[in-house]
PDB file of C-alpha atoms and ligand atoms in Angstrom:
ATOM      1  CA  MET A   2      54.303-176.947 -19.417  1.00  0.00           C
ATOM      2  CA  ILE A   3      51.306-174.744 -18.636  1.00  0.00           C
ATOM      3  CA  LYS A   4      49.562-176.200 -15.610  1.00  0.00           C
ATOM      4  CA  THR A   5      45.864-175.497 -16.029  1.00  0.00           C
ATOM      5  CA  LEU A   6      42.891-175.923 -13.744  1.00  0.00           C
ATOM      6  CA  LEU A   7      39.701-176.189 -15.775  1.00  0.00           C
ATOM      7  CA  LEU A   8      36.754-175.119 -13.641  1.00  0.00           C
ATOM      8  CA  THR A   9      33.449-176.587 -14.759  1.00  0.00           C
ATOM      9  CA  GLY A  10      30.615-178.843 -13.554  1.00  0.00           C
ATOM     10  CA  ALA A  11      27.707-176.421 -13.902  1.00  0.00           C
ATOM     11  CA  ASN A  12      26.569-174.288 -16.805  1.00  0.00           C
ATOM     12  CA  ASN A  13      23.401-173.541 -18.753  1.00  0.00           C
ATOM     13  CA  HIS A  14      25.526-174.714 -21.710  1.00  0.00           C
ATOM     14  CA  ASP A  15      26.765-178.252 -22.388  1.00  0.00           C
ATOM     15  CA  TRP A  16      29.855-178.167 -20.179  1.00  0.00           C
ATOM     16  CA  ALA A  17      29.937-181.984 -20.148  1.00  0.00           C
ATOM     17  CA  ARG A  18      31.065-181.815 -23.796  1.00  0.00           C
ATOM     18  CA  SER A  19      32.815-178.446 -24.012  1.00  0.00           C
ATOM     19  CA  ALA A  20      35.038-178.904 -20.953  1.00  0.00           C
ATOM     20  CA  PRO A  21      36.627-182.248 -21.946  1.00  0.00           C
ATOM     21  CA  PHE A  22      36.883-180.933 -25.503  1.00  0.00           C
ATOM     22  CA  CYS A  23      38.875-177.920 -24.308  1.00  0.00           C
ATOM     23  CA  LYS A  24      41.080-180.084 -22.081  1.00  0.00           C
ATOM     24  CA  GLU A  25      41.964-182.310 -25.037  1.00  0.00           C
ATOM     25  CA  LEU A  26      42.424-179.335 -27.338  1.00  0.00           C
ATOM     26  CA  LEU A  27      44.917-177.672 -25.001  1.00  0.00           C
ATOM     27  CA  GLU A  28      46.761-180.881 -24.138  1.00  0.00           C
ATOM     28  CA  ALA A  29      47.083-181.846 -27.817  1.00  0.00           C
ATOM     29  CA  THR A  30      49.421-178.865 -28.266  1.00  0.00           C
ATOM     30  CA  GLY A  31      51.910-180.561 -25.956  1.00  0.00           C
ATOM     31  CA  ASP A  32      52.242-177.340 -23.969  1.00  0.00           C
ATOM     32  CA  PHE A  33      49.369-177.674 -21.493  1.00  0.00           C
ATOM     33  CA  GLN A  34      48.599-180.110 -18.705  1.00  0.00           C
ATOM     34  CA  VAL A  35      44.966-179.695 -17.699  1.00  0.00           C
ATOM     35  CA  ASP A  36      43.261-180.817 -14.495  1.00  0.00           C
ATOM     36  CA  LEU A  37      39.512-180.750 -15.029  1.00  0.00           C
ATOM     37  CA  THR A  38      37.372-180.308 -11.939  1.00  0.00           C
ATOM     38  CA  GLU A  39      33.599-180.641 -11.831  1.00  0.00           C
ATOM     39  CA  ASN A  40      33.685-179.324  -8.287  1.00  0.00           C
ATOM     40  CA  PRO A  41      35.439-175.952  -8.442  1.00  0.00           C
ATOM     41  CA  ASP A  42      34.418-174.992  -4.936  1.00  0.00           C
ATOM     42  CA  GLU A  43      36.337-177.951  -3.548  1.00  0.00           C
ATOM     43  CA  ALA A  44      39.296-177.568  -5.916  1.00  0.00           C
ATOM     44  CA  LEU A  45      39.660-173.905  -4.945  1.00  0.00           C
ATOM     45  CA  GLN A  46      39.975-174.647  -1.217  1.00  0.00           C
ATOM     46  CA  ASP A  47      43.617-175.751  -1.297  1.00  0.00           C
ATOM     47  CA  ARG A  48      45.624-172.567  -1.652  1.00  0.00           C
ATOM     48  CA  ALA A  49      49.028-174.287  -1.722  1.00  0.00           C
ATOM     49  CA  LYS A  50      47.926-176.491  -4.626  1.00  0.00           C
ATOM     50  CA  LEU A  51      46.408-173.518  -6.462  1.00  0.00           C
ATOM     51  CA  ASP A  52      49.754-171.769  -6.405  1.00  0.00           C
ATOM     52  CA  THR A  53      51.087-174.515  -8.714  1.00  0.00           C
ATOM     53  CA  TYR A  54      48.720-173.545 -11.543  1.00  0.00           C
ATOM     54  CA  ASP A  55      49.551-171.087 -14.317  1.00  0.00           C
ATOM     55  CA  LEU A  56      46.033-170.831 -15.688  1.00  0.00           C
ATOM     56  CA  TYR A  57      42.381-171.148 -14.761  1.00  0.00           C
ATOM     57  CA  PHE A  58      40.122-172.056 -17.648  1.00  0.00           C
ATOM     58  CA  VAL A  59      36.567-171.138 -16.642  1.00  0.00           C
ATOM     59  CA  ASP A  60      33.727-173.077 -18.321  1.00  0.00           C
ATOM     60  CA  TYR A  61      31.340-172.542 -15.434  1.00  0.00           C
ATOM     61  CA  ASN A  62      28.062-170.717 -14.978  1.00  0.00           C
ATOM     62  CA  GLY A  63      26.499-172.084 -11.827  1.00  0.00           C
ATOM     63  CA  PRO A  64      25.958-171.540  -8.126  1.00  0.00           C
ATOM     64  CA  HIS A  65      28.195-169.143  -6.222  1.00  0.00           C
ATOM     65  CA  TRP A  66      31.303-170.683  -4.656  1.00  0.00           C
ATOM     66  CA  SER A  67      32.116-170.422  -0.971  1.00  0.00           C
ATOM     67  CA  GLU A  68      33.876-167.301   0.265  1.00  0.00           C
ATOM     68  CA  LEU A  69      37.157-169.196   0.693  1.00  0.00           C
ATOM     69  CA  ALA A  70      37.055-170.511  -2.880  1.00  0.00           C
ATOM     70  CA  LYS A  71      36.291-167.038  -4.207  1.00  0.00           C
ATOM     71  CA  THR A  72      39.051-165.435  -2.153  1.00  0.00           C
ATOM     72  CA  ASN A  73      41.604-168.026  -3.245  1.00  0.00           C
ATOM     73  CA  PHE A  74      40.601-167.607  -6.881  1.00  0.00           C
ATOM     74  CA  ILE A  75      40.876-163.826  -6.825  1.00  0.00           C
ATOM     75  CA  GLU A  76      44.089-163.718  -4.772  1.00  0.00           C
ATOM     76  CA  THR A  77      45.892-166.203  -7.019  1.00  0.00           C
ATOM     77  CA  VAL A  78      44.811-164.284 -10.129  1.00  0.00           C
ATOM     78  CA  ARG A  79      46.030-161.039  -8.572  1.00  0.00           C
ATOM     79  CA  GLY A  80      49.272-162.904  -7.918  1.00  0.00           C
ATOM     80  CA  GLY A  81      49.704-163.839 -11.570  1.00  0.00           C
ATOM     81  CA  THR A  82      47.574-166.872 -12.452  1.00  0.00           C
ATOM     82  CA  GLY A  83      46.060-166.316 -15.896  1.00  0.00           C
ATOM     83  CA  VAL A  84      42.379-166.793 -16.682  1.00  0.00           C
ATOM     84  CA  THR A  85      40.451-167.884 -19.756  1.00  0.00           C
ATOM     85  CA  ILE A  86      36.779-166.963 -19.561  1.00  0.00           C
ATOM     86  CA  LEU A  87      34.743-169.059 -21.990  1.00  0.00           C
ATOM     87  CA  HIS A  88      31.404-167.766 -23.318  1.00  0.00           C
ATOM     88  CA  ALA A  89      28.691-168.165 -20.643  1.00  0.00           C
ATOM     89  CA  ALA A  90      31.251-168.042 -17.839  1.00  0.00           C
ATOM     90  CA  ASP A  91      30.631-164.302 -18.167  1.00  0.00           C
ATOM     91  CA  ASN A  92      26.977-164.849 -17.259  1.00  0.00           C
ATOM     92  CA  GLY A  93      27.897-166.105 -13.818  1.00  0.00           C
ATOM     93  CA  PHE A  94      28.246-164.825 -10.293  1.00  0.00           C
ATOM     94  CA  PRO A  95      25.987-161.760 -10.255  1.00  0.00           C
ATOM     95  CA  GLY A  96      27.080-159.482  -7.439  1.00  0.00           C
ATOM     96  CA  TRP A  97      30.597-160.922  -7.049  1.00  0.00           C
ATOM     97  CA  VAL A  98      32.294-157.605  -7.753  1.00  0.00           C
ATOM     98  CA  GLU A  99      35.859-158.901  -8.154  1.00  0.00           C
ATOM     99  CA  TYR A 100      34.768-161.522 -10.701  1.00  0.00           C
ATOM    100  CA  GLU A 101      32.757-158.910 -12.570  1.00  0.00           C
ATOM    101  CA  GLU A 102      35.799-156.628 -12.629  1.00  0.00           C
ATOM    102  CA  LEU A 103      37.924-159.490 -13.901  1.00  0.00           C
ATOM    103  CA  CYS A 104      35.509-160.206 -16.786  1.00  0.00           C
ATOM    104  CA  ALA A 105      34.879-156.476 -17.443  1.00  0.00           C
ATOM    105  CA  LEU A 106      31.970-157.275 -19.782  1.00  0.00           C
ATOM    106  CA  LEU A 107      29.161-159.458 -18.482  1.00  0.00           C
ATOM    107  CA  TRP A 108      25.842-160.889 -19.507  1.00  0.00           C
ATOM    108  CA  ARG A 109      23.551-158.883 -17.295  1.00  0.00           C
ATOM    109  CA  GLU A 110      20.168-157.099 -17.581  1.00  0.00           C
ATOM    110  CA  GLY A 111      19.687-156.039 -21.210  1.00  0.00           C
ATOM    111  CA  THR A 112      22.216-158.437 -22.757  1.00  0.00           C
ATOM    112  CA  GLY A 113      21.029-160.863 -25.421  1.00  0.00           C
ATOM    113  CA  HIS A 114      21.799-162.507 -28.719  1.00  0.00           C
ATOM    114  CA  GLY A 115      20.149-163.074 -32.070  1.00  0.00           C
ATOM    115  CA  SER A 116      19.898-166.438 -33.797  1.00  0.00           C
ATOM    116  CA  TYR A 117      22.829-168.844 -33.967  1.00  0.00           C
ATOM    117  CA  HIS A 118      24.387-168.123 -37.341  1.00  0.00           C
ATOM    118  CA  GLU A 119      27.602-167.753 -39.283  1.00  0.00           C
ATOM    119  CA  PHE A 120      29.305-164.389 -38.987  1.00  0.00           C
ATOM    120  CA  THR A 121      32.676-162.695 -39.361  1.00  0.00           C
ATOM    121  CA  VAL A 122      34.896-162.207 -36.342  1.00  0.00           C
ATOM    122  CA  LYS A 123      37.150-159.302 -37.223  1.00  0.00           C
ATOM    123  CA  MET A 124      40.579-159.092 -35.665  1.00  0.00           C
ATOM    124  CA  LEU A 125      40.798-155.448 -34.613  1.00  0.00           C
ATOM    125  CA  ASP A 126      44.062-155.498 -32.712  1.00  0.00           C
ATOM    126  CA  LYS A 127      46.948-156.485 -34.976  1.00  0.00           C
ATOM    127  CA  ALA A 128      49.552-155.730 -32.304  1.00  0.00           C
ATOM    128  CA  HIS A 129      48.448-157.947 -29.428  1.00  0.00           C
ATOM    129  CA  PRO A 130      50.205-161.344 -29.130  1.00  0.00           C
ATOM    130  CA  VAL A 131      46.876-163.235 -29.236  1.00  0.00           C
ATOM    131  CA  THR A 132      45.611-161.751 -32.506  1.00  0.00           C
ATOM    132  CA  ARG A 133      48.864-160.687 -34.217  1.00  0.00           C
ATOM    133  CA  GLY A 134      48.935-162.255 -37.678  1.00  0.00           C
ATOM    134  CA  LEU A 135      45.542-163.909 -37.310  1.00  0.00           C
ATOM    135  CA  PRO A 136      43.155-163.548 -40.235  1.00  0.00           C
ATOM    136  CA  ASP A 137      39.531-162.595 -39.653  1.00  0.00           C
ATOM    137  CA  MET A 138      37.305-165.591 -38.956  1.00  0.00           C
ATOM    138  CA  LEU A 139      34.880-165.759 -41.886  1.00  0.00           C
ATOM    139  CA  GLY A 140      31.589-167.581 -41.502  1.00  0.00           C
ATOM    140  CA  HIS A 141      32.204-168.528 -37.880  1.00  0.00           C
ATOM    141  CA  PRO A 142      29.150-170.441 -36.548  1.00  0.00           C
ATOM    142  CA  ASP A 143      28.250-169.210 -33.088  1.00  0.00           C
ATOM    143  CA  GLU A 144      26.003-167.168 -30.900  1.00  0.00           C
ATOM    144  CA  LEU A 145      26.686-163.442 -31.110  1.00  0.00           C
ATOM    145  CA  TYR A 146      26.252-161.863 -27.702  1.00  0.00           C
ATOM    146  CA  HIS A 147      25.109-158.270 -27.804  1.00  0.00           C
ATOM    147  CA  ARG A 148      24.845-155.413 -25.316  1.00  0.00           C
ATOM    148  CA  MET A 149      27.258-156.961 -22.880  1.00  0.00           C
ATOM    149  CA  VAL A 150      27.287-154.819 -19.754  1.00  0.00           C
ATOM    150  CA  HIS A 151      30.530-153.038 -18.893  1.00  0.00           C
ATOM    151  CA  MET A 152      30.783-153.308 -15.128  1.00  0.00           C
ATOM    152  CA  HIS A 153      32.574-151.329 -12.440  1.00  0.00           C
ATOM    153  CA  GLY A 154      34.476-149.286 -15.045  1.00  0.00           C
ATOM    154  CA  ALA A 155      36.901-152.205 -15.430  1.00  0.00           C
ATOM    155  CA  PRO A 156      39.504-151.430 -18.104  1.00  0.00           C
ATOM    156  CA  TYR A 157      39.820-153.815 -21.051  1.00  0.00           C
ATOM    157  CA  ARG A 158      41.195-154.029 -24.567  1.00  0.00           C
ATOM    158  CA  THR A 159      39.118-155.341 -27.471  1.00  0.00           C
ATOM    159  CA  LEU A 160      41.009-157.746 -29.729  1.00  0.00           C
ATOM    160  CA  ALA A 161      38.179-158.947 -31.960  1.00  0.00           C
ATOM    161  CA  ALA A 162      34.612-157.887 -32.704  1.00  0.00           C
ATOM    162  CA  SER A 163      31.660-158.702 -34.931  1.00  0.00           C
ATOM    163  CA  TYR A 164      28.859-156.855 -36.623  1.00  0.00           C
ATOM    164  CA  SER A 165      25.564-157.780 -35.008  1.00  0.00           C
ATOM    165  CA  ASP A 166      23.191-157.869 -37.941  1.00  0.00           C
ATOM    166  CA  PRO A 167      19.549-156.891 -37.276  1.00  0.00           C
ATOM    167  CA  ALA A 168      18.618-159.452 -39.973  1.00  0.00           C
ATOM    168  CA  THR A 169      19.638-162.219 -37.538  1.00  0.00           C
ATOM    169  CA  GLY A 170      18.113-160.550 -34.485  1.00  0.00           C
ATOM    170  CA  GLY A 171      21.124-158.404 -33.662  1.00  0.00           C
ATOM    171  CA  THR A 172      21.635-154.782 -32.685  1.00  0.00           C
ATOM    172  CA  GLY A 173      23.164-153.226 -35.787  1.00  0.00           C
ATOM    173  CA  ASP A 174      26.235-152.445 -33.693  1.00  0.00           C
ATOM    174  CA  ILE A 175      29.778-153.772 -33.576  1.00  0.00           C
ATOM    175  CA  GLU A 176      29.965-156.086 -30.565  1.00  0.00           C
ATOM    176  CA  PRO A 177      33.162-157.207 -28.808  1.00  0.00           C
ATOM    177  CA  MET A 178      33.962-160.932 -29.167  1.00  0.00           C
ATOM    178  CA  VAL A 179      37.399-161.161 -27.570  1.00  0.00           C
ATOM    179  CA  ILE A 180      38.691-158.851 -24.879  1.00  0.00           C
ATOM    180  CA  VAL A 181      41.706-158.961 -22.607  1.00  0.00           C
ATOM    181  CA  ARG A 182      42.856-157.176 -19.493  1.00  0.00           C
ATOM    182  CA  LYS A 183      45.300-157.344 -16.625  1.00  0.00           C
ATOM    183  CA  TYR A 184      43.897-158.036 -13.180  1.00  0.00           C
ATOM    184  CA  GLY A 185      46.642-157.451 -10.665  1.00  0.00           C
ATOM    185  CA  GLU A 186      49.472-159.557 -12.104  1.00  0.00           C
ATOM    186  CA  GLY A 187      47.024-161.915 -13.826  1.00  0.00           C
ATOM    187  CA  ARG A 188      46.234-161.771 -17.522  1.00  0.00           C
ATOM    188  CA  ILE A 189      42.600-162.308 -18.480  1.00  0.00           C
ATOM    189  CA  PHE A 190      41.620-163.731 -21.869  1.00  0.00           C
ATOM    190  CA  HIS A 191      37.864-163.265 -22.158  1.00  0.00           C
ATOM    191  CA  ASP A 192      36.455-165.168 -25.096  1.00  0.00           C
ATOM    192  CA  ILE A 193      32.800-164.285 -25.556  1.00  0.00           C
ATOM    193  CA  LEU A 194      32.467-166.857 -28.352  1.00  0.00           C
ATOM    194  CA  GLY A 195      31.917-170.586 -27.787  1.00  0.00           C
ATOM    195  CA  HIS A 196      28.285-171.626 -27.723  1.00  0.00           C
ATOM    196  CA  VAL A 197      27.085-175.215 -27.347  1.00  0.00           C
ATOM    197  CA  TRP A 198      23.706-176.389 -26.083  1.00  0.00           C
ATOM    198  CA  ALA A 199      22.987-179.814 -24.696  1.00  0.00           C
ATOM    199  CA  GLY A 200      22.007-181.968 -27.662  1.00  0.00           C
ATOM    200  CA  GLY A 201      23.110-179.294 -30.135  1.00  0.00           C
ATOM    201  CA  GLY A 202      25.905-179.347 -32.675  1.00  0.00           C
ATOM    202  CA  MET A 203      29.557-178.726 -31.810  1.00  0.00           C
ATOM    203  CA  ASP A 204      30.127-176.601 -34.943  1.00  0.00           C
ATOM    204  CA  THR A 205      31.578-173.726 -32.945  1.00  0.00           C
ATOM    205  CA  PHE A 206      34.201-175.898 -31.261  1.00  0.00           C
ATOM    206  CA  GLU A 207      34.988-177.810 -34.445  1.00  0.00           C
ATOM    207  CA  SER A 208      36.110-174.593 -36.122  1.00  0.00           C
ATOM    208  CA  ALA A 209      39.897-174.720 -36.456  1.00  0.00           C
ATOM    209  CA  GLU A 210      40.041-170.938 -36.236  1.00  0.00           C
ATOM    210  CA  PHE A 211      38.107-170.925 -32.994  1.00  0.00           C
ATOM    211  CA  GLN A 212      40.385-173.621 -31.597  1.00  0.00           C
ATOM    212  CA  ARG A 213      43.448-171.638 -32.552  1.00  0.00           C
ATOM    213  CA  LEU A 214      42.055-168.550 -30.859  1.00  0.00           C
ATOM    214  CA  LEU A 215      41.336-170.454 -27.637  1.00  0.00           C
ATOM    215  CA  ILE A 216      44.805-171.988 -27.566  1.00  0.00           C
ATOM    216  CA  ARG A 217      46.588-168.716 -28.302  1.00  0.00           C
ATOM    217  CA  GLY A 218      44.517-166.766 -25.799  1.00  0.00           C
ATOM    218  CA  SER A 219      45.044-169.349 -23.091  1.00  0.00           C
ATOM    219  CA  GLU A 220      48.774-169.500 -23.716  1.00  0.00           C
ATOM    220  CA  TRP A 221      48.991-165.723 -23.534  1.00  0.00           C
ATOM    221  CA  ALA A 222      46.946-165.609 -20.315  1.00  0.00           C
ATOM    222  CA  ALA A 223      49.284-168.143 -18.740  1.00  0.00           C
ATOM    223  CA  THR A 224      52.643-166.880 -20.036  1.00  0.00           C
ATOM    224  CA  GLY A 225      52.282-163.438 -21.592  1.00  0.00           C
ATOM    225  CA  SER A 226      53.424-164.621 -24.995  1.00  0.00           C
ATOM    226  CA  VAL A 227      52.202-166.819 -27.843  1.00  0.00           C
ATOM    227  CA  THR A 228      54.192-169.507 -29.616  1.00  0.00           C
ATOM    228  CA  GLN A 229      51.262-171.495 -31.051  1.00  0.00           C
TER     229      GLN A 229
HETATM  230 ZN1   ZN B 336      25.536-169.629 -25.657  1.00  0.00          ZN
END
């Protein structure tokens, strides 16, 4: 059983729908047990309890946490706790260097996106456990982040990417959509996809292919392999 702490409670996106959705999605596999906290700062205070988790699932883009919470988060990840970074979680914590290193690519000055539209997410890495055997996602409805800022020279591996079409307000470049890295002993699954506004549709999350990607990436971050 993959013990997961889902960190949420603040986001410019509709965390109140996406976070419970992701908890149910992961638990429906039978392989995850997810504790959802809307107060990450408090949940990250208890170091002994944190050591019981295999995975942090971050659906949070809000105020900075206390120094203790940040230190506990980073130290447990360095010690082997996996991390899933969902969409706007990579917008968060400007100036928190360790978190920026962990994400590797962040929404910072110069980053943007075109219109919400359907696009292809191409699986570039056929060898990695997360994307091995996965077909490209055709017509995936989402927001396509562009010009993500690579920070602190953090190493990462791109598993999937999309063409950002100028016709939909994009850059004309290939933009990374899924990246992974190791951070200390921790595996980081950084999923740049996953948009939902308050009051908007849940099309992105209703995509079976997107769900499969989230589950596989989270399992890999927690265990290093993929059975789903
Ligand atoms: Zn978004």
